[in-house]
Amino acid sequence: MKGVAYFALLARLVAARALPAFARLVLLQYVAFSAFEYTFHRWCMHAKRGTPADVVFARWNRLHVQHHCDTNDDMSMLPEYNWKGIRFNFLTSQLATLIGSLISLGVVAACRLDLPAWPTPLAAATVSLYHGVLWNRLHTDSHGLQETLSWDDGLPYVRAVPCANRYARWLLTNHIGHHAVGGKGNYNIVFPGPDHLFGTFYRLKRNQQVPP
């Protein structure tokens, strides 16, 4: 029920004409990115070997499965781990911007929302930038690699990103939970929602959570 109430509130805000159009488009992008990261993570990155999704998205599927194999129970990485499974590269962020824009334009047209089309790519790029920078920081930290890992292909690790807050700690704990349940839940990584809607959210025990 929490997931239903959550998305009902977001839908009301997106439809609220009292809010600025760009703010509504950004909220719509939140919904689009939340749905996309859940769908892609669950059914493409964890697609069963040989399925159509596995064949089409083999590049991401193989890398992500390897990432799970490279991760120890304490979230540290094996010495020979593939570092490409840690960060979002530029291609991923660009595709996310494109897909977010298309979803937004589709929802606006289907629901006949009074929102302009031209700011849609800007709203998508804004959310994609936030999504990529935050994830590249949090995911690196969750595996204890902040002192040893750097990359050129992808949004940078930004130390200034605030992580000493409940939202960031929740995201870290949520991702630890994804590994703890063997990739069978907690598919949302930055924008929560669908896990609660579809019953795939798993809460860790207190001794497994990130300390405040």
mmCIF file with all atom_site columns, C-alpha atoms in Angstrom:
data_model
loop_
_atom_site.group_PDB
_atom_site.id
_atom_site.type_symbol
_atom_site.label_atom_id
_atom_site.label_alt_id
_atom_site.label_comp_id
_atom_site.label_asym_id
_atom_site.label_entity_id
_atom_site.label_seq_id
_atom_site.pdbx_PDB_ins_code
_atom_site.Cartn_x
_atom_site.Cartn_y
_atom_site.Cartn_z
_atom_site.occupancy
_atom_site.B_iso_or_equiv
_atom_site.pdbx_formal_charge
_atom_site.auth_seq_id
_atom_site.auth_comp_id
_atom_site.auth_asym_id
_atom_site.auth_atom_id
_atom_site.pdbx_PDB_model_num
ATOM 1   C CA . MET A 1 1   ? 0.000  0.000   0.000   1.00 0.00 ? 1   MET A CA 1
ATOM 2   C CA . LYS A 1 2   ? 2.920  2.355   0.639   1.00 0.00 ? 2   LYS A CA 1
ATOM 3   C CA . GLY A 1 3   ? 3.993  2.078   -2.981  1.00 0.00 ? 3   GLY A CA 1
ATOM 4   C CA . VAL A 1 4   ? 0.486  2.856   -4.263  1.00 0.00 ? 4   VAL A CA 1
ATOM 5   C CA . ALA A 1 5   ? 0.147  5.901   -1.994  1.00 0.00 ? 5   ALA A CA 1
ATOM 6   C CA . TYR A 1 6   ? 3.619  7.082   -2.974  1.00 0.00 ? 6   TYR A CA 1
ATOM 7   C CA . PHE A 1 7   ? 2.956  7.034   -6.702  1.00 0.00 ? 7   PHE A CA 1
ATOM 8   C CA . ALA A 1 8   ? -0.538 8.454   -6.232  1.00 0.00 ? 8   ALA A CA 1
ATOM 9   C CA . LEU A 1 9   ? 1.031  11.463  -4.520  1.00 0.00 ? 9   LEU A CA 1
ATOM 10  C CA . LEU A 1 10  ? 3.599  11.844  -7.299  1.00 0.00 ? 10  LEU A CA 1
ATOM 11  C CA . ALA A 1 11  ? 0.825  11.641  -9.911  1.00 0.00 ? 11  ALA A CA 1
ATOM 12  C CA . ARG A 1 12  ? -1.130 14.382  -8.166  1.00 0.00 ? 12  ARG A CA 1
ATOM 13  C CA . LEU A 1 13  ? 1.941  16.615  -8.029  1.00 0.00 ? 13  LEU A CA 1
ATOM 14  C CA . VAL A 1 14  ? 2.745  16.042  -11.708 1.00 0.00 ? 14  VAL A CA 1
ATOM 15  C CA . ALA A 1 15  ? -0.847 16.986  -12.595 1.00 0.00 ? 15  ALA A CA 1
ATOM 16  C CA . ALA A 1 16  ? -0.923 20.023  -10.264 1.00 0.00 ? 16  ALA A CA 1
ATOM 17  C CA . ARG A 1 17  ? -1.169 23.141  -12.419 1.00 0.00 ? 17  ARG A CA 1
ATOM 18  C CA . ALA A 1 18  ? -0.211 25.295  -9.427  1.00 0.00 ? 18  ALA A CA 1
ATOM 19  C CA . LEU A 1 19  ? 3.362  24.006  -9.667  1.00 0.00 ? 19  LEU A CA 1
ATOM 20  C CA . PRO A 1 20  ? 5.830  25.381  -12.244 1.00 0.00 ? 20  PRO A CA 1
ATOM 21  C CA . ALA A 1 21  ? 5.902  23.344  -15.456 1.00 0.00 ? 21  ALA A CA 1
ATOM 22  C CA . PHE A 1 22  ? 9.600  22.495  -15.150 1.00 0.00 ? 22  PHE A CA 1
ATOM 23  C CA . ALA A 1 23  ? 9.143  21.251  -11.573 1.00 0.00 ? 23  ALA A CA 1
ATOM 24  C CA . ARG A 1 24  ? 6.338  18.988  -12.771 1.00 0.00 ? 24  ARG A CA 1
ATOM 25  C CA . LEU A 1 25  ? 8.536  17.685  -15.593 1.00 0.00 ? 25  LEU A CA 1
ATOM 26  C CA . VAL A 1 26  ? 11.318 16.915  -13.111 1.00 0.00 ? 26  VAL A CA 1
ATOM 27  C CA . LEU A 1 27  ? 8.844  15.026  -10.908 1.00 0.00 ? 27  LEU A CA 1
ATOM 28  C CA . LEU A 1 28  ? 7.677  13.126  -13.987 1.00 0.00 ? 28  LEU A CA 1
ATOM 29  C CA . GLN A 1 29  ? 11.310 12.272  -14.697 1.00 0.00 ? 29  GLN A CA 1
ATOM 30  C CA . TYR A 1 30  ? 11.598 10.901  -11.160 1.00 0.00 ? 30  TYR A CA 1
ATOM 31  C CA . VAL A 1 31  ? 8.718  8.555   -11.933 1.00 0.00 ? 31  VAL A CA 1
ATOM 32  C CA . ALA A 1 32  ? 10.245 7.622   -15.305 1.00 0.00 ? 32  ALA A CA 1
ATOM 33  C CA . PHE A 1 33  ? 13.720 6.972   -13.891 1.00 0.00 ? 33  PHE A CA 1
ATOM 34  C CA . SER A 1 34  ? 12.326 5.073   -10.908 1.00 0.00 ? 34  SER A CA 1
ATOM 35  C CA . ALA A 1 35  ? 10.298 2.791   -13.180 1.00 0.00 ? 35  ALA A CA 1
ATOM 36  C CA . PHE A 1 36  ? 13.160 2.415   -15.664 1.00 0.00 ? 36  PHE A CA 1
ATOM 37  C CA . GLU A 1 37  ? 15.878 1.575   -13.147 1.00 0.00 ? 37  GLU A CA 1
ATOM 38  C CA . TYR A 1 38  ? 13.610 -1.018  -11.542 1.00 0.00 ? 38  TYR A CA 1
ATOM 39  C CA . THR A 1 39  ? 12.565 -2.588  -14.848 1.00 0.00 ? 39  THR A CA 1
ATOM 40  C CA . PHE A 1 40  ? 16.041 -2.616  -16.358 1.00 0.00 ? 40  PHE A CA 1
ATOM 41  C CA . HIS A 1 41  ? 17.743 -3.830  -13.193 1.00 0.00 ? 41  HIS A CA 1
ATOM 42  C CA . ARG A 1 42  ? 15.247 -6.612  -12.500 1.00 0.00 ? 42  ARG A CA 1
ATOM 43  C CA . TRP A 1 43  ? 14.441 -7.987  -15.953 1.00 0.00 ? 43  TRP A CA 1
ATOM 44  C CA . CYS A 1 44  ? 17.486 -7.051  -18.039 1.00 0.00 ? 44  CYS A CA 1
ATOM 45  C CA . MET A 1 45  ? 20.522 -6.928  -15.755 1.00 0.00 ? 45  MET A CA 1
ATOM 46  C CA . HIS A 1 46  ? 19.281 -10.037 -13.940 1.00 0.00 ? 46  HIS A CA 1
ATOM 47  C CA . ALA A 1 47  ? 17.803 -11.718 -17.011 1.00 0.00 ? 47  ALA A CA 1
ATOM 48  C CA . LYS A 1 48  ? 18.113 -15.499 -17.102 1.00 0.00 ? 48  LYS A CA 1
ATOM 49  C CA . ARG A 1 49  ? 20.753 -16.824 -19.458 1.00 0.00 ? 49  ARG A CA 1
ATOM 50  C CA . GLY A 1 50  ? 19.466 -17.368 -22.976 1.00 0.00 ? 50  GLY A CA 1
ATOM 51  C CA . THR A 1 51  ? 16.257 -15.344 -22.600 1.00 0.00 ? 51  THR A CA 1
ATOM 52  C CA . PRO A 1 52  ? 15.467 -12.583 -25.126 1.00 0.00 ? 52  PRO A CA 1
ATOM 53  C CA . ALA A 1 53  ? 16.316 -9.897  -22.559 1.00 0.00 ? 53  ALA A CA 1
ATOM 54  C CA . ASP A 1 54  ? 19.646 -11.597 -21.881 1.00 0.00 ? 54  ASP A CA 1
ATOM 55  C CA . VAL A 1 55  ? 20.470 -11.672 -25.596 1.00 0.00 ? 55  VAL A CA 1
ATOM 56  C CA . VAL A 1 56  ? 19.489 -8.055  -26.261 1.00 0.00 ? 56  VAL A CA 1
ATOM 57  C CA . PHE A 1 57  ? 21.058 -6.605  -23.123 1.00 0.00 ? 57  PHE A CA 1
ATOM 58  C CA . ALA A 1 58  ? 23.994 -9.010  -22.822 1.00 0.00 ? 58  ALA A CA 1
ATOM 59  C CA . ARG A 1 59  ? 26.491 -6.164  -22.386 1.00 0.00 ? 59  ARG A CA 1
ATOM 60  C CA . TRP A 1 60  ? 24.845 -4.938  -19.190 1.00 0.00 ? 60  TRP A CA 1
ATOM 61  C CA . ASN A 1 61  ? 23.669 -8.346  -18.004 1.00 0.00 ? 61  ASN A CA 1
ATOM 62  C CA . ARG A 1 62  ? 27.094 -9.989  -18.117 1.00 0.00 ? 62  ARG A CA 1
ATOM 63  C CA . LEU A 1 63  ? 28.773 -7.036  -16.420 1.00 0.00 ? 63  LEU A CA 1
ATOM 64  C CA . HIS A 1 64  ? 26.213 -6.902  -13.623 1.00 0.00 ? 64  HIS A CA 1
ATOM 65  C CA . VAL A 1 65  ? 26.206 -10.635 -12.957 1.00 0.00 ? 65  VAL A CA 1
ATOM 66  C CA . GLN A 1 66  ? 30.004 -10.477 -12.835 1.00 0.00 ? 66  GLN A CA 1
ATOM 67  C CA . HIS A 1 67  ? 29.703 -7.644  -10.310 1.00 0.00 ? 67  HIS A CA 1
ATOM 68  C CA . HIS A 1 68  ? 27.636 -9.863  -8.020  1.00 0.00 ? 68  HIS A CA 1
ATOM 69  C CA . CYS A 1 69  ? 30.168 -12.675 -8.393  1.00 0.00 ? 69  CYS A CA 1
ATOM 70  C CA . ASP A 1 70  ? 33.003 -10.252 -7.579  1.00 0.00 ? 70  ASP A CA 1
ATOM 71  C CA . THR A 1 71  ? 31.350 -9.019  -4.358  1.00 0.00 ? 71  THR A CA 1
ATOM 72  C CA . ASN A 1 72  ? 32.122 -10.661 -1.022  1.00 0.00 ? 72  ASN A CA 1
ATOM 73  C CA . ASP A 1 73  ? 29.522 -11.082 1.718   1.00 0.00 ? 73  ASP A CA 1
ATOM 74  C CA . ASP A 1 74  ? 30.923 -8.027  3.532   1.00 0.00 ? 74  ASP A CA 1
ATOM 75  C CA . MET A 1 75  ? 30.534 -5.918  0.328   1.00 0.00 ? 75  MET A CA 1
ATOM 76  C CA . SER A 1 76  ? 34.287 -5.797  -0.289  1.00 0.00 ? 76  SER A CA 1
ATOM 77  C CA . MET A 1 77  ? 35.467 -6.805  -3.756  1.00 0.00 ? 77  MET A CA 1
ATOM 78  C CA . LEU A 1 78  ? 37.604 -9.704  -4.913  1.00 0.00 ? 78  LEU A CA 1
ATOM 79  C CA . PRO A 1 79  ? 41.125 -8.625  -5.917  1.00 0.00 ? 79  PRO A CA 1
ATOM 80  C CA . GLU A 1 80  ? 40.485 -9.283  -9.615  1.00 0.00 ? 80  GLU A CA 1
ATOM 81  C CA . TYR A 1 81  ? 37.043 -7.578  -9.709  1.00 0.00 ? 81  TYR A CA 1
ATOM 82  C CA . ASN A 1 82  ? 35.833 -5.802  -12.862 1.00 0.00 ? 82  ASN A CA 1
ATOM 83  C CA . TRP A 1 83  ? 35.743 -2.110  -11.937 1.00 0.00 ? 83  TRP A CA 1
ATOM 84  C CA . LYS A 1 84  ? 33.376 -1.325  -14.838 1.00 0.00 ? 84  LYS A CA 1
ATOM 85  C CA . GLY A 1 85  ? 30.547 -2.825  -12.795 1.00 0.00 ? 85  GLY A CA 1
ATOM 86  C CA . ILE A 1 86  ? 30.902 -0.093  -10.174 1.00 0.00 ? 86  ILE A CA 1
ATOM 87  C CA . ARG A 1 87  ? 30.067 3.091   -12.066 1.00 0.00 ? 87  ARG A CA 1
ATOM 88  C CA . PHE A 1 88  ? 27.618 4.292   -14.715 1.00 0.00 ? 88  PHE A CA 1
ATOM 89  C CA . ASN A 1 89  ? 29.518 5.203   -17.876 1.00 0.00 ? 89  ASN A CA 1
ATOM 90  C CA . PHE A 1 90  ? 28.598 8.097   -20.157 1.00 0.00 ? 90  PHE A CA 1
ATOM 91  C CA . LEU A 1 91  ? 26.653 5.843   -22.523 1.00 0.00 ? 91  LEU A CA 1
ATOM 92  C CA . THR A 1 92  ? 24.403 4.687   -19.673 1.00 0.00 ? 92  THR A CA 1
ATOM 93  C CA . SER A 1 93  ? 23.693 8.285   -18.614 1.00 0.00 ? 93  SER A CA 1
ATOM 94  C CA . GLN A 1 94  ? 22.993 9.330   -22.206 1.00 0.00 ? 94  GLN A CA 1
ATOM 95  C CA . LEU A 1 95  ? 20.631 6.411   -22.781 1.00 0.00 ? 95  LEU A CA 1
ATOM 96  C CA . ALA A 1 96  ? 18.888 7.177   -19.483 1.00 0.00 ? 96  ALA A CA 1
ATOM 97  C CA . THR A 1 97  ? 18.331 10.775  -20.639 1.00 0.00 ? 97  THR A CA 1
ATOM 98  C CA . LEU A 1 98  ? 16.877 9.590   -23.952 1.00 0.00 ? 98  LEU A CA 1
ATOM 99  C CA . ILE A 1 99  ? 14.638 6.942   -22.382 1.00 0.00 ? 99  ILE A CA 1
ATOM 100 C CA . GLY A 1 100 ? 13.489 9.334   -19.641 1.00 0.00 ? 100 GLY A CA 1
ATOM 101 C CA . SER A 1 101 ? 12.568 11.907  -22.292 1.00 0.00 ? 101 SER A CA 1
ATOM 102 C CA . LEU A 1 102 ? 10.606 9.382   -24.352 1.00 0.00 ? 102 LEU A CA 1
ATOM 103 C CA . ILE A 1 103 ? 8.716  8.071   -21.311 1.00 0.00 ? 103 ILE A CA 1
ATOM 104 C CA . SER A 1 104 ? 7.877  11.615  -20.228 1.00 0.00 ? 104 SER A CA 1
ATOM 105 C CA . LEU A 1 105 ? 6.646  12.637  -23.674 1.00 0.00 ? 105 LEU A CA 1
ATOM 106 C CA . GLY A 1 106 ? 4.561  9.476   -23.864 1.00 0.00 ? 106 GLY A CA 1
ATOM 107 C CA . VAL A 1 107 ? 2.950  10.028  -20.459 1.00 0.00 ? 107 VAL A CA 1
ATOM 108 C CA . VAL A 1 108 ? 2.213  13.690  -21.223 1.00 0.00 ? 108 VAL A CA 1
ATOM 109 C CA . ALA A 1 109 ? 0.547  12.735  -24.518 1.00 0.00 ? 109 ALA A CA 1
ATOM 110 C CA . ALA A 1 110 ? -1.377 9.749   -23.097 1.00 0.00 ? 110 ALA A CA 1
ATOM 111 C CA . CYS A 1 111 ? -2.651 11.652  -20.061 1.00 0.00 ? 111 CYS A CA 1
ATOM 112 C CA . ARG A 1 112 ? -3.130 14.925  -21.958 1.00 0.00 ? 112 ARG A CA 1
ATOM 113 C CA . LEU A 1 113 ? -1.134 16.884  -19.424 1.00 0.00 ? 113 LEU A CA 1
ATOM 114 C CA . ASP A 1 114 ? -0.706 20.599  -20.038 1.00 0.00 ? 114 ASP A CA 1
ATOM 115 C CA . LEU A 1 115 ? 3.097  20.403  -20.085 1.00 0.00 ? 115 LEU A CA 1
ATOM 116 C CA . PRO A 1 116 ? 5.385  21.801  -22.802 1.00 0.00 ? 116 PRO A CA 1
ATOM 117 C CA . ALA A 1 117 ? 7.529  19.364  -24.746 1.00 0.00 ? 117 ALA A CA 1
ATOM 118 C CA . TRP A 1 118 ? 10.632 21.487  -25.321 1.00 0.00 ? 118 TRP A CA 1
ATOM 119 C CA . PRO A 1 119 ? 11.966 21.456  -21.687 1.00 0.00 ? 119 PRO A CA 1
ATOM 120 C CA . THR A 1 120 ? 11.624 17.657  -21.478 1.00 0.00 ? 120 THR A CA 1
ATOM 121 C CA . PRO A 1 121 ? 15.215 16.815  -22.550 1.00 0.00 ? 121 PRO A CA 1
ATOM 122 C CA . LEU A 1 122 ? 16.543 19.403  -20.085 1.00 0.00 ? 122 LEU A CA 1
ATOM 123 C CA . ALA A 1 123 ? 14.504 17.916  -17.241 1.00 0.00 ? 123 ALA A CA 1
ATOM 124 C CA . ALA A 1 124 ? 15.673 14.429  -18.209 1.00 0.00 ? 124 ALA A CA 1
ATOM 125 C CA . ALA A 1 125 ? 19.320 15.541  -18.398 1.00 0.00 ? 125 ALA A CA 1
ATOM 126 C CA . THR A 1 126 ? 19.030 17.226  -14.982 1.00 0.00 ? 126 THR A CA 1
ATOM 127 C CA . VAL A 1 127 ? 17.674 14.080  -13.344 1.00 0.00 ? 127 VAL A CA 1
ATOM 128 C CA . SER A 1 128 ? 20.165 11.893  -15.223 1.00 0.00 ? 128 SER A CA 1
ATOM 129 C CA . LEU A 1 129 ? 23.046 14.056  -13.958 1.00 0.00 ? 129 LEU A CA 1
ATOM 130 C CA . TYR A 1 130 ? 21.789 13.794  -10.373 1.00 0.00 ? 130 TYR A CA 1
ATOM 131 C CA . HIS A 1 131 ? 21.163 10.061  -10.800 1.00 0.00 ? 131 HIS A CA 1
ATOM 132 C CA . GLY A 1 132 ? 24.645 9.360   -12.178 1.00 0.00 ? 132 GLY A CA 1
ATOM 133 C CA . VAL A 1 133 ? 26.651 11.535  -9.805  1.00 0.00 ? 133 VAL A CA 1
ATOM 134 C CA . LEU A 1 134 ? 24.844 10.249  -6.710  1.00 0.00 ? 134 LEU A CA 1
ATOM 135 C CA . TRP A 1 135 ? 25.061 6.595   -7.754  1.00 0.00 ? 135 TRP A CA 1
ATOM 136 C CA . ASN A 1 136 ? 28.721 6.770   -8.738  1.00 0.00 ? 136 ASN A CA 1
ATOM 137 C CA . ARG A 1 137 ? 29.464 8.161   -5.285  1.00 0.00 ? 137 ARG A CA 1
ATOM 138 C CA . LEU A 1 138 ? 27.209 5.842   -3.264  1.00 0.00 ? 138 LEU A CA 1
ATOM 139 C CA . HIS A 1 139 ? 28.020 2.643   -5.134  1.00 0.00 ? 139 HIS A CA 1
ATOM 140 C CA . THR A 1 140 ? 31.749 3.256   -4.873  1.00 0.00 ? 140 THR A CA 1
ATOM 141 C CA . ASP A 1 141 ? 31.378 3.913   -1.138  1.00 0.00 ? 141 ASP A CA 1
ATOM 142 C CA . SER A 1 142 ? 29.178 0.858   -0.588  1.00 0.00 ? 142 SER A CA 1
ATOM 143 C CA . HIS A 1 143 ? 32.031 -1.362  -1.748  1.00 0.00 ? 143 HIS A CA 1
ATOM 144 C CA . GLY A 1 144 ? 34.744 0.611   0.071   1.00 0.00 ? 144 GLY A CA 1
ATOM 145 C CA . LEU A 1 145 ? 36.527 1.646   -3.135  1.00 0.00 ? 145 LEU A CA 1
ATOM 146 C CA . GLN A 1 146 ? 36.560 5.423   -2.702  1.00 0.00 ? 146 GLN A CA 1
ATOM 147 C CA . GLU A 1 147 ? 40.304 5.532   -2.025  1.00 0.00 ? 147 GLU A CA 1
ATOM 148 C CA . THR A 1 148 ? 41.425 3.174   -4.785  1.00 0.00 ? 148 THR A CA 1
ATOM 149 C CA . LEU A 1 149 ? 39.123 3.530   -7.802  1.00 0.00 ? 149 LEU A CA 1
ATOM 150 C CA . SER A 1 150 ? 38.872 6.229   -10.473 1.00 0.00 ? 150 SER A CA 1
ATOM 151 C CA . TRP A 1 151 ? 37.606 6.282   -14.080 1.00 0.00 ? 151 TRP A CA 1
ATOM 152 C CA . ASP A 1 152 ? 37.458 8.452   -17.195 1.00 0.00 ? 152 ASP A CA 1
ATOM 153 C CA . ASP A 1 153 ? 34.332 7.046   -18.857 1.00 0.00 ? 153 ASP A CA 1
ATOM 154 C CA . GLY A 1 154 ? 31.472 8.212   -16.650 1.00 0.00 ? 154 GLY A CA 1
ATOM 155 C CA . LEU A 1 155 ? 30.370 10.977  -14.327 1.00 0.00 ? 155 LEU A CA 1
ATOM 156 C CA . PRO A 1 156 ? 33.061 11.519  -11.685 1.00 0.00 ? 156 PRO A CA 1
ATOM 157 C CA . TYR A 1 157 ? 33.185 10.502  -8.048  1.00 0.00 ? 157 TYR A CA 1
ATOM 158 C CA . VAL A 1 158 ? 32.259 13.732  -6.260  1.00 0.00 ? 158 VAL A CA 1
ATOM 159 C CA . ARG A 1 159 ? 33.305 13.886  -2.625  1.00 0.00 ? 159 ARG A CA 1
ATOM 160 C CA . ALA A 1 160 ? 31.156 16.968  -2.085  1.00 0.00 ? 160 ALA A CA 1
ATOM 161 C CA . VAL A 1 161 ? 27.967 14.947  -2.592  1.00 0.00 ? 161 VAL A CA 1
ATOM 162 C CA . PRO A 1 162 ? 26.265 14.956  0.839   1.00 0.00 ? 162 PRO A CA 1
ATOM 163 C CA . CYS A 1 163 ? 25.983 11.401  2.141   1.00 0.00 ? 163 CYS A CA 1
ATOM 164 C CA . ALA A 1 164 ? 25.621 11.961  5.888   1.00 0.00 ? 164 ALA A CA 1
ATOM 165 C CA . ASN A 1 165 ? 21.826 12.075  5.676   1.00 0.00 ? 165 ASN A CA 1
ATOM 166 C CA . ARG A 1 166 ? 19.006 9.575   6.083   1.00 0.00 ? 166 ARG A CA 1
ATOM 167 C CA . TYR A 1 167 ? 18.261 9.404   2.363   1.00 0.00 ? 167 TYR A CA 1
ATOM 168 C CA . ALA A 1 168 ? 21.838 8.511   1.395   1.00 0.00 ? 168 ALA A CA 1
ATOM 169 C CA . ARG A 1 169 ? 22.192 6.015   4.260   1.00 0.00 ? 169 ARG A CA 1
ATOM 170 C CA . TRP A 1 170 ? 18.888 4.419   3.248   1.00 0.00 ? 170 TRP A CA 1
ATOM 171 C CA . LEU A 1 171 ? 20.088 4.041   -0.333  1.00 0.00 ? 171 LEU A CA 1
ATOM 172 C CA . LEU A 1 172 ? 23.338 2.462   0.840   1.00 0.00 ? 172 LEU A CA 1
ATOM 173 C CA . THR A 1 173 ? 21.482 0.042   3.088   1.00 0.00 ? 173 THR A CA 1
ATOM 174 C CA . ASN A 1 174 ? 19.017 -0.705  0.298   1.00 0.00 ? 174 ASN A CA 1
ATOM 175 C CA . HIS A 1 175 ? 21.847 -1.648  -2.062  1.00 0.00 ? 175 HIS A CA 1
ATOM 176 C CA . ILE A 1 176 ? 23.522 -3.814  0.567   1.00 0.00 ? 176 ILE A CA 1
ATOM 177 C CA . GLY A 1 177 ? 20.149 -5.552  0.805   1.00 0.00 ? 177 GLY A CA 1
ATOM 178 C CA . HIS A 1 178 ? 20.175 -6.170  -2.955  1.00 0.00 ? 178 HIS A CA 1
ATOM 179 C CA . HIS A 1 179 ? 23.411 -8.124  -2.570  1.00 0.00 ? 179 HIS A CA 1
ATOM 180 C CA . ALA A 1 180 ? 22.276 -9.788  0.665   1.00 0.00 ? 180 ALA A CA 1
ATOM 181 C CA . VAL A 1 181 ? 19.234 -11.357 -1.025  1.00 0.00 ? 181 VAL A CA 1
ATOM 182 C CA . GLY A 1 182 ? 21.254 -12.539 -4.017  1.00 0.00 ? 182 GLY A CA 1
ATOM 183 C CA . GLY A 1 183 ? 19.875 -9.988  -6.447  1.00 0.00 ? 183 GLY A CA 1
ATOM 184 C CA . LYS A 1 184 ? 16.275 -11.085 -5.839  1.00 0.00 ? 184 LYS A CA 1
ATOM 185 C CA . GLY A 1 185 ? 15.030 -7.714  -4.578  1.00 0.00 ? 185 GLY A CA 1
ATOM 186 C CA . ASN A 1 186 ? 15.802 -4.046  -3.848  1.00 0.00 ? 186 ASN A CA 1
ATOM 187 C CA . TYR A 1 187 ? 16.168 -3.274  -7.543  1.00 0.00 ? 187 TYR A CA 1
ATOM 188 C CA . ASN A 1 188 ? 15.722 0.481   -7.194  1.00 0.00 ? 188 ASN A CA 1
ATOM 189 C CA . ILE A 1 189 ? 19.056 2.161   -6.595  1.00 0.00 ? 189 ILE A CA 1
ATOM 190 C CA . VAL A 1 190 ? 18.536 5.943   -6.409  1.00 0.00 ? 190 VAL A CA 1
ATOM 191 C CA . PHE A 1 191 ? 14.811 6.596   -6.822  1.00 0.00 ? 191 PHE A CA 1
ATOM 192 C CA . PRO A 1 192 ? 12.776 4.231   -4.601  1.00 0.00 ? 192 PRO A CA 1
ATOM 193 C CA . GLY A 1 193 ? 9.172  3.280   -5.260  1.00 0.00 ? 193 GLY A CA 1
ATOM 194 C CA . PRO A 1 194 ? 8.517  0.222   -7.474  1.00 0.00 ? 194 PRO A CA 1
ATOM 195 C CA . ASP A 1 195 ? 10.177 -2.185  -5.009  1.00 0.00 ? 195 ASP A CA 1
ATOM 196 C CA . HIS A 1 196 ? 7.501  -1.233  -2.489  1.00 0.00 ? 196 HIS A CA 1
ATOM 197 C CA . LEU A 1 197 ? 4.806  -1.376  -5.160  1.00 0.00 ? 197 LEU A CA 1
ATOM 198 C CA . PHE A 1 198 ? 5.700  -4.882  -6.400  1.00 0.00 ? 198 PHE A CA 1
ATOM 199 C CA . GLY A 1 199 ? 6.696  -6.453  -3.088  1.00 0.00 ? 199 GLY A CA 1
ATOM 200 C CA . THR A 1 200 ? 10.418 -6.800  -3.817  1.00 0.00 ? 200 THR A CA 1
ATOM 201 C CA . PHE A 1 201 ? 11.677 -4.523  -1.041  1.00 0.00 ? 201 PHE A CA 1
ATOM 202 C CA . TYR A 1 202 ? 13.653 -6.286  1.690   1.00 0.00 ? 202 TYR A CA 1
ATOM 203 C CA . ARG A 1 203 ? 14.585 -4.569  4.926   1.00 0.00 ? 203 ARG A CA 1
ATOM 204 C CA . LEU A 1 204 ? 17.936 -5.533  6.401   1.00 0.00 ? 204 LEU A CA 1
ATOM 205 C CA . LYS A 1 205 ? 18.439 -6.444  10.015  1.00 0.00 ? 205 LYS A CA 1
ATOM 206 C CA . ARG A 1 206 ? 19.744 -3.629  12.176  1.00 0.00 ? 206 ARG A CA 1
ATOM 207 C CA . ASN A 1 207 ? 23.261 -5.095  12.410  1.00 0.00 ? 207 ASN A CA 1
ATOM 208 C CA . GLN A 1 208 ? 23.486 -5.103  8.580   1.00 0.00 ? 208 GLN A CA 1
ATOM 209 C CA . GLN A 1 209 ? 22.511 -1.486  8.057   1.00 0.00 ? 209 GLN A CA 1
ATOM 210 C CA . VAL A 1 210 ? 24.780 1.488   7.466   1.00 0.00 ? 210 VAL A CA 1
ATOM 211 C CA . PRO A 1 211 ? 25.383 3.235   10.822  1.00 0.00 ? 211 PRO A CA 1
ATOM 212 C CA . PRO A 1 212 ? 24.223 6.874   11.179  1.00 0.00 ? 212 PRO A CA 1
#
